[in-house]
XYZ file of N, CA and C in Angstrom:
294
model
N -10.683 6.771 9.388
C -10.107 5.888 8.397
C -9.770 4.572 9.092
N -10.285 3.485 8.591
C -10.095 2.202 9.241
C -8.942 1.394 8.669
N -8.453 1.726 7.512
C -7.334 0.982 6.942
C -7.793 -0.062 5.960
N -7.761 -1.300 6.384
C -8.061 -2.415 5.497
C -9.439 -2.254 4.874
N -9.457 -2.176 3.566
C -10.727 -2.028 2.860
C -11.024 -3.231 1.986
N -10.079 -4.130 1.892
C -10.217 -5.312 1.059
C -10.411 -6.519 1.954
N -11.347 -7.350 1.610
C -11.548 -8.591 2.344
C -10.464 -9.588 1.949
N -10.080 -10.419 2.883
C -9.103 -11.462 2.567
C -9.784 -12.723 2.037
N -11.106 -12.698 1.910
C -11.835 -13.843 1.360
C -11.280 -14.193 -0.018
N -11.059 -15.447 -0.248
C -10.580 -15.921 -1.535
C -9.075 -15.875 -1.706
N -8.364 -15.323 -0.745
C -6.909 -15.286 -0.830
C -6.315 -16.527 -0.182
N -5.185 -16.964 -0.707
C -4.492 -18.074 -0.059
C -3.851 -17.577 1.242
N -3.397 -18.510 2.048
C -2.848 -18.193 3.371
C -1.710 -17.171 3.302
N -0.809 -17.354 2.371
C 0.330 -16.444 2.265
C -0.133 -15.011 1.971
N -1.028 -14.844 1.031
C -1.523 -13.511 0.679
C -2.317 -12.898 1.832
N -3.090 -13.691 2.549
C -3.813 -13.174 3.720
C -2.838 -12.663 4.769
N -1.767 -13.408 5.006
C -0.764 -13.013 5.994
C -0.066 -11.718 5.575
N 0.307 -11.617 4.306
C 0.971 -10.404 3.809
C 0.030 -9.204 3.897
N -1.214 -9.386 3.508
C -2.197 -8.304 3.581
C -2.332 -7.806 5.020
N -2.444 -8.724 5.957
C -2.561 -8.346 7.368
C -1.320 -7.595 7.827
N -0.151 -8.123 7.526
C 1.101 -7.487 7.959
C 1.302 -6.122 7.316
N 0.850 -5.957 6.086
C 0.982 -4.668 5.400
C 0.150 -3.590 6.091
N -0.972 -4.002 6.696
C -1.845 -3.042 7.381
C -1.537 -2.895 8.866
N -0.620 -3.662 9.390
C -0.314 -3.615 10.825
C 1.180 -3.402 11.035
N 1.684 -2.309 10.502
C 3.106 -2.003 10.544
C 3.511 -1.355 11.857
N 2.668 -0.490 12.391
C 3.027 0.264 13.579
C 3.103 1.748 13.287
N 3.570 2.104 12.123
C 3.634 3.501 11.700
C 2.499 3.721 10.691
N 1.586 4.594 11.010
C 0.377 4.763 10.204
C 0.685 5.047 8.732
N 1.721 5.849 8.489
C 2.084 6.166 7.112
C 2.429 4.900 6.334
N 3.136 3.990 6.985
C 3.505 2.739 6.326
C 2.301 1.822 6.168
N 1.373 1.858 7.119
C 0.120 1.110 6.953
C -0.571 1.554 5.665
N -0.646 2.862 5.481
C -1.346 3.401 4.311
C -0.614 3.095 3.016
N 0.708 3.193 3.034
C 1.470 2.942 1.810
C 1.450 1.466 1.450
N 1.914 0.615 2.368
C 1.999 -0.819 2.060
C 0.633 -1.484 2.054
N -0.226 -1.101 2.999
C -1.570 -1.663 3.042
C -2.397 -1.256 1.828
N -2.286 0.011 1.447
C -3.009 0.482 0.260
C -2.572 -0.257 -0.990
N -1.254 -0.445 -1.112
C -0.729 -1.202 -2.252
C -1.261 -2.641 -2.213
N -1.184 -3.269 -1.048
C -1.646 -4.657 -0.927
C -3.137 -4.786 -1.240
N -3.941 -3.836 -0.789
C -5.380 -3.871 -1.088
C -5.637 -4.031 -2.574
N -4.884 -3.296 -3.370
C -5.130 -3.247 -4.810
C -4.408 -4.366 -5.558
N -3.200 -4.709 -5.144
C -2.331 -5.563 -5.952
C -2.131 -7.002 -5.452
N -2.526 -7.320 -4.241
C -2.147 -8.599 -3.621
C -2.536 -9.817 -4.460
N -3.677 -9.772 -5.102
C -4.135 -10.937 -5.875
C -3.290 -11.196 -7.116
N -2.673 -10.163 -7.662
C -1.970 -10.306 -8.937
C -0.460 -10.467 -8.783
N 0.066 -10.402 -7.568
C 1.514 -10.499 -7.383
C 2.004 -11.922 -7.636
N 3.132 -12.013 -8.323
C 3.760 -13.314 -8.583
C 4.435 -13.817 -7.308
N 4.884 -15.060 -7.331
C 5.600 -15.606 -6.172
C 6.863 -14.797 -5.881
N 7.579 -14.391 -6.922
C 8.793 -13.579 -6.729
C 8.444 -12.226 -6.110
N 7.342 -11.633 -6.540
C 6.913 -10.356 -5.963
C 6.464 -10.535 -4.520
N 5.808 -11.643 -4.226
C 5.424 -11.922 -2.837
C 6.669 -12.078 -1.966
N 7.706 -12.736 -2.495
C 8.974 -12.855 -1.759
C 9.542 -11.473 -1.451
N 9.552 -10.595 -2.455
C 10.089 -9.243 -2.274
C 9.238 -8.447 -1.290
N 7.930 -8.635 -1.326
C 7.034 -7.930 -0.406
C 7.295 -8.397 1.026
N 7.383 -9.700 1.214
C 7.668 -10.221 2.555
C 9.008 -9.699 3.080
N 10.005 -9.626 2.222
C 11.309 -9.098 2.635
C 11.185 -7.637 3.047
N 10.366 -6.876 2.346
C 10.178 -5.463 2.645
C 9.416 -5.248 3.955
N 8.676 -6.247 4.396
C 7.936 -6.137 5.648
C 8.832 -6.352 6.877
N 10.053 -6.786 6.662
C 10.950 -7.080 7.785
C 11.651 -5.858 8.391
N 12.202 -4.943 7.578
C 12.926 -3.815 8.175
C 12.009 -2.867 8.946
N 12.634 -2.063 9.766
C 11.981 -1.036 10.560
C 11.178 -0.080 9.665
N 9.999 0.314 10.123
C 9.138 1.234 9.364
C 9.860 2.511 8.951
N 10.597 3.101 9.878
C 11.299 4.355 9.571
C 12.254 4.170 8.400
N 12.953 3.039 8.367
C 13.892 2.757 7.275
C 13.146 2.664 5.948
N 12.108 1.851 5.910
C 11.365 1.657 4.663
C 10.752 2.984 4.212
N 10.222 3.742 5.153
C 9.645 5.043 4.804
C 10.709 5.965 4.211
N 11.910 5.939 4.777
C 12.983 6.797 4.251
C 13.380 6.380 2.834
N 13.269 5.094 2.517
C 13.570 4.638 1.161
C 12.468 5.077 0.196
N 11.215 4.891 0.614
C 10.093 5.254 -0.245
C 10.050 6.754 -0.489
N 10.377 7.525 0.541
C 10.362 8.982 0.397
C 11.660 9.513 -0.207
N 12.601 8.619 -0.485
C 13.895 8.962 -1.091
C 14.739 9.890 -0.231
N 14.523 9.863 1.079
C 15.367 10.660 1.968
C 16.651 9.904 2.320
N 16.663 8.606 2.055
C 17.856 7.770 2.187
C 17.907 6.849 0.969
N 19.105 6.486 0.539
C 19.193 5.547 -0.590
C 18.645 4.172 -0.202
N 18.011 3.542 -1.139
C 17.467 2.202 -0.916
C 18.593 1.187 -1.070
N 18.789 0.330 -0.071
C 19.810 -0.721 -0.209
C 19.502 -1.617 -1.410
N 20.546 -2.092 -2.043
C 20.398 -2.891 -3.267
C 19.458 -4.082 -3.079
N 19.518 -4.729 -1.922
C 18.686 -5.925 -1.730
C 17.193 -5.611 -1.668
N 16.837 -4.339 -1.422
C 15.427 -3.944 -1.386
C 15.002 -3.154 -2.623
N 15.958 -2.755 -3.438
C 15.654 -1.978 -4.642
C 15.253 -2.926 -5.771
N 14.090 -3.490 -5.621
C 13.570 -4.503 -6.540
C 12.510 -3.879 -7.445
N 12.142 -4.569 -8.501
C 11.020 -4.070 -9.315
C 9.746 -3.871 -8.488
N 9.508 -4.747 -7.508
C 8.315 -4.587 -6.670
C 8.423 -3.311 -5.840
N 9.590 -3.052 -5.264
C 9.762 -1.836 -4.472
C 9.479 -0.608 -5.338
N 10.002 -0.586 -6.541
C 9.757 0.547 -7.446
C 8.271 0.644 -7.813
N 7.620 -0.498 -7.932
C 6.175 -0.520 -8.208
C 5.403 0.086 -7.024
N 5.812 -0.234 -5.804
C 5.177 0.331 -4.608
C 5.393 1.843 -4.581
N 6.614 2.288 -4.878
C 6.904 3.731 -4.899
C 6.045 4.449 -5.930
N 5.938 3.885 -7.119
C 5.106 4.488 -8.168
C 3.641 4.532 -7.748
N 3.183 3.458 -7.141
C 1.808 3.383 -6.658
C 1.564 4.479 -5.627
N 2.502 4.626 -4.695
C 2.377 5.642 -3.644
C 2.337 7.048 -4.262
N 3.250 7.317 -5.175
C 3.307 8.642 -5.797
C 2.065 8.951 -6.628
N 1.439 7.917 -7.170
C 0.238 8.115 -7.985
C -0.979 8.472 -7.145
N -0.925 8.140 -5.842
C -2.074 8.404 -4.967
C -3.200 7.408 -5.106
N -2.972 6.327 -5.870
C -4.035 5.337 -6.097
C -4.469 4.607 -4.842
N -3.597 4.475 -3.870
C -3.945 3.731 -2.675
C -4.652 4.532 -1.614
N -4.807 5.838 -1.842
C -5.428 6.687 -0.838
C -6.935 6.502 -0.828
N -7.531 6.537 0.370
C -8.985 6.390 0.461
C -9.678 7.578 -0.221
N -10.845 7.312 -0.748
C -11.607 8.373 -1.441
C -12.196 9.356 -0.460
């Protein structure tokens, strides 16, 4: 499994940077969750959603994974509509490679 399956061609600089960072987290599980979501959704995210995504890329992988897996409560500043969208996407299995 190589990870990034979407080309960054046609994306603006900000979206290219977010796509790259989503696939280069350090923890493979987070690469698959955030990178898979970015592969599918990056082109359609609003500026506010891009802000929330960038904020979510800052904390430690273990922390974000614990929020997504609901093993720890999600802090209010990260419990955004985008975060819930990522969780739903992950639970749906849509981002998993075929």
